[in-house]
Structure formats: C-alpha cells, structure tokens
Short mmCIF file of N, CA and C in Angstrom, two decimals:
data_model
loop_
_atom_site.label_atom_id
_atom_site.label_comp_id
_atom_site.label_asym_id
_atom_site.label_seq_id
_atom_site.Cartn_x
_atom_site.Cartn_y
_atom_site.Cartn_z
N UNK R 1 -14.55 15.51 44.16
CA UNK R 1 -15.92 15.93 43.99
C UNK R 1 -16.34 16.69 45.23
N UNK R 2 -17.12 17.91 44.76
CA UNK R 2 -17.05 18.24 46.33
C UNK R 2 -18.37 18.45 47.03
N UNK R 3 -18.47 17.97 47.87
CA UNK R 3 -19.80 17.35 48.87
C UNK R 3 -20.03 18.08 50.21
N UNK R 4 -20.98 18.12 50.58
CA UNK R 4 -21.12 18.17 52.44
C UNK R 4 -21.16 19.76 52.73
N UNK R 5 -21.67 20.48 51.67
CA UNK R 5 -21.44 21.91 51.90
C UNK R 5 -23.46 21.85 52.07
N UNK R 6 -23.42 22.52 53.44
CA UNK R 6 -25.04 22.94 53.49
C UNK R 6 -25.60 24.66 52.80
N UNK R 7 -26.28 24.89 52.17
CA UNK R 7 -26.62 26.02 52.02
C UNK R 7 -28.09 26.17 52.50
N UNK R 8 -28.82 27.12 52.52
CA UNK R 8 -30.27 26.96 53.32
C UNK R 8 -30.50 28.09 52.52
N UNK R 9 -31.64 27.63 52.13
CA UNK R 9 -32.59 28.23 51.15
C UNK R 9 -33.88 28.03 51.55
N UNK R 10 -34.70 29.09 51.84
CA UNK R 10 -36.02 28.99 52.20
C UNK R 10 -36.29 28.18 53.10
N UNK R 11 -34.78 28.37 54.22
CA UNK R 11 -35.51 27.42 55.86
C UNK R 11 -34.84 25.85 55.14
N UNK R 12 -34.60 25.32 53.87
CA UNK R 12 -34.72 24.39 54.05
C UNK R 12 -32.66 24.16 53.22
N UNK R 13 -32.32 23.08 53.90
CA UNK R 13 -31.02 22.34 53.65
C UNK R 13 -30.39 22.01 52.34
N UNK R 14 -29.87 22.36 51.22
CA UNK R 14 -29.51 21.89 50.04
C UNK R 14 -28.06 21.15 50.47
N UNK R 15 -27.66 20.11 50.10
CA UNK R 15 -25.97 19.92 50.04
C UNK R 15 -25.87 20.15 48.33
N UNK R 16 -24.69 20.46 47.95
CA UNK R 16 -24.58 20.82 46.91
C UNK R 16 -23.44 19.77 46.70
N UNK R 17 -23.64 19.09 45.51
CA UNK R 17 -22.81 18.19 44.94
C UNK R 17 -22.44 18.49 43.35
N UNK R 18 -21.27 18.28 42.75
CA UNK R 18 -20.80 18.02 41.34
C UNK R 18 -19.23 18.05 41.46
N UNK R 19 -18.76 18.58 40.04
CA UNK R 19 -17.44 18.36 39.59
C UNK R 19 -16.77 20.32 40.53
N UNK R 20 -15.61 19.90 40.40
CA UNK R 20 -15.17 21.36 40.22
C UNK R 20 -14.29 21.90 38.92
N UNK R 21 -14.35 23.18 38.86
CA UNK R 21 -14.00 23.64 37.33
C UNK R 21 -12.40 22.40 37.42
N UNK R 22 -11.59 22.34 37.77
CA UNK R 22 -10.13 21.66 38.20
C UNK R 22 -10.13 20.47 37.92
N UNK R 23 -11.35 19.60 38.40
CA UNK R 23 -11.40 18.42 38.04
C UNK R 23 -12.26 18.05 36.36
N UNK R 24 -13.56 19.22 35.99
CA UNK R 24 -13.40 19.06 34.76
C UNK R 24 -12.46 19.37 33.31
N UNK R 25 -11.52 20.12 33.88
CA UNK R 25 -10.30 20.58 33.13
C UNK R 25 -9.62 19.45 33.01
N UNK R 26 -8.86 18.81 34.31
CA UNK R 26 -8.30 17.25 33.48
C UNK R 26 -8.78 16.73 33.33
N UNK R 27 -10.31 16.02 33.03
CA UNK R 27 -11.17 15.57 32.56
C UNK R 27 -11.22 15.37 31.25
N UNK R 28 -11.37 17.00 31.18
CA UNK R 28 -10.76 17.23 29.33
C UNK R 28 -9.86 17.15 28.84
N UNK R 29 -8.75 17.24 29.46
CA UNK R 29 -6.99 17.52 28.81
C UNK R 29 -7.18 15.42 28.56
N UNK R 30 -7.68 15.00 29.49
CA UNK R 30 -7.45 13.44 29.30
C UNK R 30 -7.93 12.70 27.90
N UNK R 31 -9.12 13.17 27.99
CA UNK R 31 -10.08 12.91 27.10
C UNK R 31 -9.54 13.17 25.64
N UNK R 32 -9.23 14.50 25.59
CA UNK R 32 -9.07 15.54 24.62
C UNK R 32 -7.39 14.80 23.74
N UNK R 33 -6.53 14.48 24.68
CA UNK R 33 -5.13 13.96 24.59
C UNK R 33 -5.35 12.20 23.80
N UNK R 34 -6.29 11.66 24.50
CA UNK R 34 -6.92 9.83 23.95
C UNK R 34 -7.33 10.55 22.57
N UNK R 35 -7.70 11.09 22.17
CA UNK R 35 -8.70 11.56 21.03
C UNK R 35 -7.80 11.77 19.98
N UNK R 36 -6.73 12.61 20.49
CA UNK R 36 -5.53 12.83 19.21
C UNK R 36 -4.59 11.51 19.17
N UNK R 37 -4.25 11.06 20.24
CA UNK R 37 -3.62 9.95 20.14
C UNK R 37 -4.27 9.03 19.15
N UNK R 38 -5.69 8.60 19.53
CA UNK R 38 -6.82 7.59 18.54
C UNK R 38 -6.63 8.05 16.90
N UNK R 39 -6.26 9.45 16.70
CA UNK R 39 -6.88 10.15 15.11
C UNK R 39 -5.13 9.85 14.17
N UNK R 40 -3.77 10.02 15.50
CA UNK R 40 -2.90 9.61 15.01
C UNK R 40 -2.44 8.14 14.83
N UNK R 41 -3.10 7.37 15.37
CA UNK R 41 -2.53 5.93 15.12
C UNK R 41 -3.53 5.63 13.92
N UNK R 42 -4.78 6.47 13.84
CA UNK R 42 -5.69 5.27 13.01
C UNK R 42 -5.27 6.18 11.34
N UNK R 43 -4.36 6.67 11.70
CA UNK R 43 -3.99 7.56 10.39
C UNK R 43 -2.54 6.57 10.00
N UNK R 44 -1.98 6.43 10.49
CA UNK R 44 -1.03 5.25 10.69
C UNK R 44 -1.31 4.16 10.28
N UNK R 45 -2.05 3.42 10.78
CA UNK R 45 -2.98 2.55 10.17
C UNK R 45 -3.31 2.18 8.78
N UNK R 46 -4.21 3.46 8.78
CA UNK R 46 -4.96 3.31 7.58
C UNK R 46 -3.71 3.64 6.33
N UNK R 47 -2.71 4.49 6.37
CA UNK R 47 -1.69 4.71 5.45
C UNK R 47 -0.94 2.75 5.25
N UNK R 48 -0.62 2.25 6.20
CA UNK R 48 0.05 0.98 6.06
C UNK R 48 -1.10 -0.25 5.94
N UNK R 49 -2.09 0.14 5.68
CA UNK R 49 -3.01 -0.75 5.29
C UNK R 49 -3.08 -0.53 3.69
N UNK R 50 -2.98 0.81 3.34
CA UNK R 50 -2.82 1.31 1.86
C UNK R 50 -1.88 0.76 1.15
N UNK R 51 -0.47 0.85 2.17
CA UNK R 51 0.63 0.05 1.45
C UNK R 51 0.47 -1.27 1.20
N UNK R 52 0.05 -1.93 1.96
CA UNK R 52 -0.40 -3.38 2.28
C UNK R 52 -1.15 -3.62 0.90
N UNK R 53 -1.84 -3.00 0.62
CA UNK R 53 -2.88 -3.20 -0.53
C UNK R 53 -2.39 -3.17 -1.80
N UNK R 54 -1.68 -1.80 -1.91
CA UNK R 54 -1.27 -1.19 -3.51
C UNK R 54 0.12 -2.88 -3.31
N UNK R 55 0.73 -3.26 -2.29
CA UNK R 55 1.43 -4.44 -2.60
C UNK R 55 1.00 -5.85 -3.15
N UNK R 56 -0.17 -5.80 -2.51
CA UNK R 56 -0.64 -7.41 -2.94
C UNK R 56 -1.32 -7.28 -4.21
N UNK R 57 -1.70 -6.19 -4.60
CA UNK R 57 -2.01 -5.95 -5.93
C UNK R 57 -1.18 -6.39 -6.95
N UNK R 58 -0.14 -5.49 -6.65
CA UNK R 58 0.96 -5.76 -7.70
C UNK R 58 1.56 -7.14 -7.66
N UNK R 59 1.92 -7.65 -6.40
CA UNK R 59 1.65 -9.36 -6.35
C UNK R 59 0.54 -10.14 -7.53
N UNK R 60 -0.24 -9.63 -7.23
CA UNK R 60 -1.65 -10.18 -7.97
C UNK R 60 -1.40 -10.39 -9.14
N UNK R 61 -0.72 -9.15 -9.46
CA UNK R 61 -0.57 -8.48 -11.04
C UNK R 61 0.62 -9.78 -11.64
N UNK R 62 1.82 -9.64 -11.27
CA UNK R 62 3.24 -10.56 -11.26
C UNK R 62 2.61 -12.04 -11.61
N UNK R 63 1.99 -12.31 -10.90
CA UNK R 63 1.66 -13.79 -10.63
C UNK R 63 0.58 -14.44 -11.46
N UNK R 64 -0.24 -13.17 -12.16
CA UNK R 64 -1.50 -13.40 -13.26
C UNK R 64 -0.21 -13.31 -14.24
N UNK R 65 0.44 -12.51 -14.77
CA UNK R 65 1.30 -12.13 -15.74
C UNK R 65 2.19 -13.51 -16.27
N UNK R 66 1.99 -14.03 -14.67
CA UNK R 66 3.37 -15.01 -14.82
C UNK R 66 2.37 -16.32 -15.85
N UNK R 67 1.43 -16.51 -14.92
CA UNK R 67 0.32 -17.51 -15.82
C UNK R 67 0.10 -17.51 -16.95
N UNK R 68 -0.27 -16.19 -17.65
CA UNK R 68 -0.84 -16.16 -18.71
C UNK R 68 0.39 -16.46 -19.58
N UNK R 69 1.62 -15.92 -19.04
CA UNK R 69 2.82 -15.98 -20.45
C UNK R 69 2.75 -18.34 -20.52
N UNK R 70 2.89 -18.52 -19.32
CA UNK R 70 2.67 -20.36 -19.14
C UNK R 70 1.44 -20.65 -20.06
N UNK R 71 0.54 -20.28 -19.61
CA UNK R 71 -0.87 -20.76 -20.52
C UNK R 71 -0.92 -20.37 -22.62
N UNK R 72 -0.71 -18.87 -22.56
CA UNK R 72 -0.36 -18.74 -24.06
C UNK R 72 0.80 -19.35 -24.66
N UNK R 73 1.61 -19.78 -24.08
CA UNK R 73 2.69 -20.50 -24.64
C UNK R 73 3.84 -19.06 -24.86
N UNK R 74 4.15 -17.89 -24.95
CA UNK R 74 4.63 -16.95 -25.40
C UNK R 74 4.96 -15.56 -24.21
N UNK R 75 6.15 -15.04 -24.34
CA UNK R 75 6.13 -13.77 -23.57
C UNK R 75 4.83 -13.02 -23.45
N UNK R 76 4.99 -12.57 -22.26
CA UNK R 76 3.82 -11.51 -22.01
C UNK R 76 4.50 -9.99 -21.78
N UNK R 77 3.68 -8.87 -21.43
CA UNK R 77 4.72 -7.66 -20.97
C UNK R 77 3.57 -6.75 -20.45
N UNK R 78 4.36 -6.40 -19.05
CA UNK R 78 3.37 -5.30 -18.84
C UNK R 78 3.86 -4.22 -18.90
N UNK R 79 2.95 -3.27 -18.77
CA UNK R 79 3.59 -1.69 -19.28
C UNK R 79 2.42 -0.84 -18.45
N UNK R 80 2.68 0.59 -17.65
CA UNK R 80 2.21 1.02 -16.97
C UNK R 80 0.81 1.98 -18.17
N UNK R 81 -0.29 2.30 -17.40
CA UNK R 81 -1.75 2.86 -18.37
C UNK R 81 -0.89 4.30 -18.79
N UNK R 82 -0.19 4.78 -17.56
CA UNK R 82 -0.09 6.34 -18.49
C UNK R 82 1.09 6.48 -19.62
N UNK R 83 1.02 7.31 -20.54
CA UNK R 83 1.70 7.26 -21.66
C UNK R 83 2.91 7.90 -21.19
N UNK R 84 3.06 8.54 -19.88
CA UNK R 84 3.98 9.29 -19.36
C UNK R 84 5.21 8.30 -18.48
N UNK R 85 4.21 6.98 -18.19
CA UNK R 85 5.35 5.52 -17.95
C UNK R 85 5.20 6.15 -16.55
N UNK R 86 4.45 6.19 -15.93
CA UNK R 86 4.21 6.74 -14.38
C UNK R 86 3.06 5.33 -14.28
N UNK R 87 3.95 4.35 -13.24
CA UNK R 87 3.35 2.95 -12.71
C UNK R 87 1.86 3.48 -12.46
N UNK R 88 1.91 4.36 -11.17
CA UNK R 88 1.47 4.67 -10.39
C UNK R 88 -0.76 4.28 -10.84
N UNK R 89 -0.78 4.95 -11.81
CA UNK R 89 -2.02 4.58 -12.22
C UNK R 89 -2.25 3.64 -12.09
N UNK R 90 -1.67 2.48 -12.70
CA UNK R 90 -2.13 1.16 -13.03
C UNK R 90 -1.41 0.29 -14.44
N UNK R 91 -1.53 -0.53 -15.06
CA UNK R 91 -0.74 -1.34 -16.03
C UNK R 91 -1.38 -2.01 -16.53
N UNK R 92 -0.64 -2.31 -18.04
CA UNK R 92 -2.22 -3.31 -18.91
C UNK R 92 -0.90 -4.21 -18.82
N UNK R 93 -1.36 -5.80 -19.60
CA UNK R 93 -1.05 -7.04 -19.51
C UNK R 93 -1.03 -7.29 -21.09
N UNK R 94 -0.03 -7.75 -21.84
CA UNK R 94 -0.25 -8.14 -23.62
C UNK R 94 0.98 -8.89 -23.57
N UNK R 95 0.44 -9.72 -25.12
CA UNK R 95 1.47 -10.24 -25.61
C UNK R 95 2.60 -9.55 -25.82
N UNK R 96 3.42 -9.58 -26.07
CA UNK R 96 4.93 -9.37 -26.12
C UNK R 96 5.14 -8.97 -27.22
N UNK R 97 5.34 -7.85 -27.96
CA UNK R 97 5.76 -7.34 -29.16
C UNK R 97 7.34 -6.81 -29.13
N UNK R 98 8.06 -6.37 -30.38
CA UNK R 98 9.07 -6.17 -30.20
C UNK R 98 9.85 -4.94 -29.74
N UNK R 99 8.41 -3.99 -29.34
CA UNK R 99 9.29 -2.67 -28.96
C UNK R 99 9.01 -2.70 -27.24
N UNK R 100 8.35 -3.84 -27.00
CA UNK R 100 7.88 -4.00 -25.55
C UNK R 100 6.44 -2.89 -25.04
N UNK R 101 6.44 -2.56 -25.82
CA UNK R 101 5.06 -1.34 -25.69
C UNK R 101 3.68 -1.69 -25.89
N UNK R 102 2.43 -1.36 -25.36
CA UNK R 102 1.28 -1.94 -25.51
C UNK R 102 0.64 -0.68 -26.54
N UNK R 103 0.39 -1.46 -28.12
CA UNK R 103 -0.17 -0.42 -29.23
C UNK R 103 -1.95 -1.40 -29.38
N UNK R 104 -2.69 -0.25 -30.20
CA UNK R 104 -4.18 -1.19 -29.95
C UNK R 104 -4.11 -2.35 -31.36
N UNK R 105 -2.80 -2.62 -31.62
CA UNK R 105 -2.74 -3.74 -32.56
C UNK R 105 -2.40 -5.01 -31.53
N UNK R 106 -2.07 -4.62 -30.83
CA UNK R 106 -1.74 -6.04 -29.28
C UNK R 106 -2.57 -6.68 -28.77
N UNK R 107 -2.32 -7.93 -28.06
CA UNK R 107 -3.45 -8.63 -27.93
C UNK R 107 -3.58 -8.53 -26.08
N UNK R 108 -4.72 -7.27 -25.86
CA UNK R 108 -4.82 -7.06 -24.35
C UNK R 108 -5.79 -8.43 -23.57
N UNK R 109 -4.42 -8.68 -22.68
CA UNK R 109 -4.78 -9.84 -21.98
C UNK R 109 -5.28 -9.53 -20.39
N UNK R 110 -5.17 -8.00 -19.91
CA UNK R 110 -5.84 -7.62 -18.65
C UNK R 110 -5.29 -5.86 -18.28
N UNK R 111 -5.77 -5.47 -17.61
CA UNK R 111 -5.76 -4.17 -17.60
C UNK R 111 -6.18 -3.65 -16.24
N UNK R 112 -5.45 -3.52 -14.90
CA UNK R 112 -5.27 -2.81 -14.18
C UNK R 112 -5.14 -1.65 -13.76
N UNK R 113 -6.34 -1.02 -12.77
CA UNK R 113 -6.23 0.58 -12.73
C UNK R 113 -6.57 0.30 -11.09
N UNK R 114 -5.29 1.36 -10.15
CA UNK R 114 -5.67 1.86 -9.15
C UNK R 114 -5.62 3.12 -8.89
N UNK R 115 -5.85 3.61 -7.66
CA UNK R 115 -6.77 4.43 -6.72
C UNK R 115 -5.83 4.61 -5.55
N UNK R 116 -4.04 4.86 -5.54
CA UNK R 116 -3.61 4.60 -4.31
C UNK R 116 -3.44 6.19 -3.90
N UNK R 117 -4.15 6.59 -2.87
CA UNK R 117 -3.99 7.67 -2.40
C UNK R 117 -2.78 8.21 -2.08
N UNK R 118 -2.30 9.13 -2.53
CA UNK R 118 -0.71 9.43 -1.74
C UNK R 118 0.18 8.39 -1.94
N UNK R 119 0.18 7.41 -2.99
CA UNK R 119 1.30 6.37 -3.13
C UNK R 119 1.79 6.39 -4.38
N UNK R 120 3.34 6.75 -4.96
CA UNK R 120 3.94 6.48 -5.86
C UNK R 120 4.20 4.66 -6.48
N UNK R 121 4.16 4.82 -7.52
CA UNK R 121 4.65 3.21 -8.04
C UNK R 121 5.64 3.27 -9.18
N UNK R 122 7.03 2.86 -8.83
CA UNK R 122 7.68 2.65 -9.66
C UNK R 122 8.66 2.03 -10.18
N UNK R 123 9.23 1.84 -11.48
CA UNK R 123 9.39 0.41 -11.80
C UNK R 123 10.96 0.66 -12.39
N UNK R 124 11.78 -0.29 -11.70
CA UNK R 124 12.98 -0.07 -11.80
C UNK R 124 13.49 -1.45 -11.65
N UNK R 125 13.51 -1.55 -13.83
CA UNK R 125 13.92 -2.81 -14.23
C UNK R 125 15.23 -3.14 -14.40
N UNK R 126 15.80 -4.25 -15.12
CA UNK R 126 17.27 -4.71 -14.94
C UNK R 126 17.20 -3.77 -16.99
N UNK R 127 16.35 -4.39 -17.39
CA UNK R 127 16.30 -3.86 -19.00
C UNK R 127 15.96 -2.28 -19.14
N UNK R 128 14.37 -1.99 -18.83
CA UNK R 128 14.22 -1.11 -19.02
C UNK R 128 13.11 -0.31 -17.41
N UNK R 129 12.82 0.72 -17.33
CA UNK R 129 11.89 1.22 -16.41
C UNK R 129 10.57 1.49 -17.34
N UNK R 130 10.02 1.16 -18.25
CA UNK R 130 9.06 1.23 -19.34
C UNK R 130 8.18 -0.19 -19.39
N UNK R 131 8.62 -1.21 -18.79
CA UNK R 131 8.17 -2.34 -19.22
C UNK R 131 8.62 -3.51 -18.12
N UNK R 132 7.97 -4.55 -18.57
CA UNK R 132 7.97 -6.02 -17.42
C UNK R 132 8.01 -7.12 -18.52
N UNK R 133 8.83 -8.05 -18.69
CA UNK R 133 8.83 -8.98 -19.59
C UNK R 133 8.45 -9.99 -18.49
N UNK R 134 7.72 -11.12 -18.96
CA UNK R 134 7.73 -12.41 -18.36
C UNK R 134 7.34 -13.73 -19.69
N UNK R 135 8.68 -14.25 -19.60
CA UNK R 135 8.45 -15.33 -20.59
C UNK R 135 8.18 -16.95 -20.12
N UNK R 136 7.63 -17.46 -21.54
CA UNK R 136 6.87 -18.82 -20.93
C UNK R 136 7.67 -19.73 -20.61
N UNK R 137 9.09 -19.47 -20.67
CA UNK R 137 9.90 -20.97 -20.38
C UNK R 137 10.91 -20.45 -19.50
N UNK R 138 11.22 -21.07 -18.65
CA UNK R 138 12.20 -21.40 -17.30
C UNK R 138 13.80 -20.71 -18.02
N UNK R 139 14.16 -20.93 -19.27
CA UNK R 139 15.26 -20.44 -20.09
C UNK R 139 15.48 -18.74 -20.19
N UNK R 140 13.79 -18.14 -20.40
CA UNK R 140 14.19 -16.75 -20.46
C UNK R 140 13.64 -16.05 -19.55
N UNK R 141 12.61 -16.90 -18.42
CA UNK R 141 11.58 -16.22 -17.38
C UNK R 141 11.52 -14.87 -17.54
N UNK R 142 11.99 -13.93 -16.55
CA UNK R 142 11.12 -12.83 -16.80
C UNK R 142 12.61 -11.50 -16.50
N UNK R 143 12.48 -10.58 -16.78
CA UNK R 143 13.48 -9.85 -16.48
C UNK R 143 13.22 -9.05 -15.48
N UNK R 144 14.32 -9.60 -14.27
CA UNK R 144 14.36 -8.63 -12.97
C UNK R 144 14.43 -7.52 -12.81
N UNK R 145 13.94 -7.28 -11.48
CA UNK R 145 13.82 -5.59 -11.24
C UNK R 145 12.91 -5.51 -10.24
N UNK R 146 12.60 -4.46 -9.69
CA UNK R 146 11.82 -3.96 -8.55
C UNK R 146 10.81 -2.70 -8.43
N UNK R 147 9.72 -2.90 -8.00
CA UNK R 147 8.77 -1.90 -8.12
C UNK R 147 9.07 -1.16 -6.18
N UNK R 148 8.60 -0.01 -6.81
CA UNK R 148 9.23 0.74 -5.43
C UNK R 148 7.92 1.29 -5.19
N UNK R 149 7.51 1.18 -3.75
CA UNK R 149 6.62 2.18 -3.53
C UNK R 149 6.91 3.07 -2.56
N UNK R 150 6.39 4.38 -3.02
CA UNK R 150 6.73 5.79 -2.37
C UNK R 150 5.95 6.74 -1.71
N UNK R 151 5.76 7.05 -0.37
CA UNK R 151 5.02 8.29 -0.18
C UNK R 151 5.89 9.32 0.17
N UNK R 152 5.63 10.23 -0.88
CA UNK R 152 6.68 11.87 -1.13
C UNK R 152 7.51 11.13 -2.11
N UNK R 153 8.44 11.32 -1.25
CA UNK R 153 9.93 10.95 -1.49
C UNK R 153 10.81 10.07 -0.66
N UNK R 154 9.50 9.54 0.40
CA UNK R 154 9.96 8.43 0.92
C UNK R 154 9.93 7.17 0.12
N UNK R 155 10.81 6.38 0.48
CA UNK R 155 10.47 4.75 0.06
C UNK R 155 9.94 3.92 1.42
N UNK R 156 8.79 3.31 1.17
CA UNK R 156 8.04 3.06 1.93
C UNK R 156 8.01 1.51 1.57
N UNK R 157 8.22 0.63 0.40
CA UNK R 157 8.30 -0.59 0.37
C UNK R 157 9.17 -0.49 -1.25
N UNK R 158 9.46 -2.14 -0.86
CA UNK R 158 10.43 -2.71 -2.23
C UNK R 158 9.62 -3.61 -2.71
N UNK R 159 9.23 -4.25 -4.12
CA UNK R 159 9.07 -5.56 -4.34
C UNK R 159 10.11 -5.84 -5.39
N UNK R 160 10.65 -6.75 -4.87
CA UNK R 160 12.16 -7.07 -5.83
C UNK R 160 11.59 -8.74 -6.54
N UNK R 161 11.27 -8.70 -7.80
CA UNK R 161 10.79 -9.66 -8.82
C UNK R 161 12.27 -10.22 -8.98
N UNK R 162 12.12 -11.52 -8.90
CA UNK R 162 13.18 -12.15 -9.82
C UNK R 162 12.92 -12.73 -11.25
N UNK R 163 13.69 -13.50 -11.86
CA UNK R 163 14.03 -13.79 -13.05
C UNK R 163 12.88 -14.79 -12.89
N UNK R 164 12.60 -15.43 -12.43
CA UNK R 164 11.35 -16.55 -12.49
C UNK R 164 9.59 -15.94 -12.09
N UNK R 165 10.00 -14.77 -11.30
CA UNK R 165 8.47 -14.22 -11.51
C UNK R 165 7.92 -14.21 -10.00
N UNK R 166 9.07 -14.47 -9.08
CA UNK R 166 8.68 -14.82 -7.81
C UNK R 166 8.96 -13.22 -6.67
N UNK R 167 7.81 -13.07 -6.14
CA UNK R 167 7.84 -11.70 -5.64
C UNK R 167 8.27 -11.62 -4.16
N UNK R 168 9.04 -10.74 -3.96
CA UNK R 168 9.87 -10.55 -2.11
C UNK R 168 9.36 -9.12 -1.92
N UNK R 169 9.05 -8.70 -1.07
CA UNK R 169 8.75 -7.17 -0.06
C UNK R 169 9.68 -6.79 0.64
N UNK R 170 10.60 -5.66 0.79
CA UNK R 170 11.05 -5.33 1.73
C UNK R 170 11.26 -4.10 2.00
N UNK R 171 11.77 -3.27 2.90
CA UNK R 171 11.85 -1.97 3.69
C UNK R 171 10.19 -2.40 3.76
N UNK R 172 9.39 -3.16 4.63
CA UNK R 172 7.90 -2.58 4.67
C UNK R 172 7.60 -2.21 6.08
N UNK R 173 7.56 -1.16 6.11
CA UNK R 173 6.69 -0.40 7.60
C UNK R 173 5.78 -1.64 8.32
N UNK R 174 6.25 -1.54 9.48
CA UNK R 174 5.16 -2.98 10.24
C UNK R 174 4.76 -2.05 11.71
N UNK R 175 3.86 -2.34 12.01
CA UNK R 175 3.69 -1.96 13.53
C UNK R 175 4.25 -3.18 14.15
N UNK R 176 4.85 -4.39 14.57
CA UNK R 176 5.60 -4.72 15.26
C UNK R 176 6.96 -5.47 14.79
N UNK R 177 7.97 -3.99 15.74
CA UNK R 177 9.18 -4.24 15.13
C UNK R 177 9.79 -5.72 15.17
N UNK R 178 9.52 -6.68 16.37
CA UNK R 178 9.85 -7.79 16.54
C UNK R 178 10.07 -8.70 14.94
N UNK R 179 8.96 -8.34 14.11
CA UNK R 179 8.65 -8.66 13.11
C UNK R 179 9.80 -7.92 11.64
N UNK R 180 10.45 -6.94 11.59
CA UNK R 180 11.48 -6.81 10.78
C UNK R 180 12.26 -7.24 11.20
N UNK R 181 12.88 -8.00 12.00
CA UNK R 181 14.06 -8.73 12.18
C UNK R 181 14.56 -9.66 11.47
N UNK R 182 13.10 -10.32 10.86
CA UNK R 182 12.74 -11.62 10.71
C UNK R 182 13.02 -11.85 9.27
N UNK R 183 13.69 -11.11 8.75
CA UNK R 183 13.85 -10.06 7.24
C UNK R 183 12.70 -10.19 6.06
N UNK R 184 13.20 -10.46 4.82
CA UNK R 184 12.22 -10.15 3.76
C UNK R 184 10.93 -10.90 4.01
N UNK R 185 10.00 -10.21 3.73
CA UNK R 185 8.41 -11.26 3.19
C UNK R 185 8.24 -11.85 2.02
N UNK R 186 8.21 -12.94 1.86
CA UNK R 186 7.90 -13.83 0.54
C UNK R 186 6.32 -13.73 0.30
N UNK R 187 6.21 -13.06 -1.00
CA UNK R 187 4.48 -13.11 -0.84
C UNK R 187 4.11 -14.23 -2.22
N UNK R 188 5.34 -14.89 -2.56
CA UNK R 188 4.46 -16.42 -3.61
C UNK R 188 3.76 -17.22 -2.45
N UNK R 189 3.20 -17.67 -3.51
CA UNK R 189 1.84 -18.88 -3.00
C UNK R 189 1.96 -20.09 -3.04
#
C-alpha cells in the first residue's frame, strides 16, 4: 500500500494513501480464480446430488414394487411411461399381465414421473429391457437386472436388483475417494 508521499496543495500537506494498480490486479486474479473454482465444484455438486436423487428414487420405486406384489398376493411389473421404453421419464407400477406391458385394462397400482436433468435411465434386465417383474413369493421373486444411470454416454451409476428385490449401487461418483474402496452401497432398509 503505498503511504508517506507528501504533496502540497494550497500551502497545505496531503499524504496520499490507497492500493496500487499491481496490487489491485492480484486482488482480482485472486478473487476472480475463488469464483471459478466456487461455480466449478458447486456444479459438481449439484450434478452428484442429481445422481444421488434419480437413485434413491428408483430405490423407492424397487422397494414399493416389492410390497405391493407381498400385499396383493400376485406379481407386479413395472414398465417405463414412454411408449418408446426410454426409463428415463419415469415408470408406472401394475399387476402383472401376460405380455408384461401396462394396457388401460390393468390394474395401475402407482405411477412415477421424473425431472432428471441431463440423466439417462436404463433398464437392463436378465428377461427383458421393457419390463421389471417382482413376484409375491420367495420361489419366483423378481427377475434380475440393473438400471444404469447415464450422463452422455457416460455411466455414472449401477443399481444391480437381485432376484429378491434387494437394491446395490455401484460405479457411484463420491467426493471422497477414501469412500470407494469400501465397495458397493447397499441401499435396503
């Protein structure tokens, strides 16, 4: 900062004090550098908070699915909203018919729609990629397979369903690596 300079103006003494152009330049480069750093992590963030979400959803989804086939006594099946079999929208919940497809003669037991910005969902069964069976008895439980989630053409998470209806996460992006070591996440309850 630079100080102690006299100038005289009208007989009388000014010292002149402030920044110099040098010191407000890295001032700014500092400032300016925290600012992009802040806009790239909270973009980071907010993308693996997205994943975080569109996952426990589909958790949500698995684990209502799994109930209702226990409570009605009978298979259930889910099947994705668009007619194009693109997860990604969202998925209705019905009884179990024989082509595995949800027609408006079925009996809709719930109906899921998301909102995932920039996130693919898709479903890659042991039977089919069209459908989710989950049946009411321990003999035929549910047919395995895994929902993938994607941004681009990345794979960004796994949920690998087993035969009983019980849901695992993995490849999931974490901010601390200490924490993938530790391998899959079990997200039953």
């Amino acid at each position: 900062m630079l100080t102690g300079i006299c100038c005289k103006l009208n007989n009388v003494c000014w010292i002149k004090k402030g920044f110099t152009l040098i010191e407000l330049l890295i001032y700014l480069a500092i400032v300016s550098s925290l600012l992009i750093m802040s806009i790239v992590f909270g973009q980071v963030f907010f993308q693996r908070n997205q994943i975080d979400v569109v996952a426990s959803e589909i958790n949500n989804a698995i684990h209502y699915a799994r109930n209702m086939a226990m409570i009605h006594g009978v298979p259930v099946a889910l099947n994705p909203i668009d007619p194009l079999q693109d997860w990604t929208k969202g998925m209705v919940l019905f009884i179990d018919n024989k082509e595995h497809h949800y027609t408006e003669k079925d009996k809709l037991l719930y109906q899921w729609q998301w909102k995932n910005q920039g996130i693919r969902i898709a479903w890659d069964g042991f039977r089919s990629n069209e459908y989710l069976v989950l049946a009411s008895n321990l003999n035929q439980a549910a047919c395995s397979g895994s929902f993938h989630l994607m941004i681009g053409q990345k794979d960004v998470g796994q949920l690998i369903i087993n035969r009983l209806g019980h849901v695992q996460i993995q490849n999931k992006p974490t901010l601390n690596p200490s924490r993938d070591r530790e391998g899959p996440e079990t997200l039953d309850g």
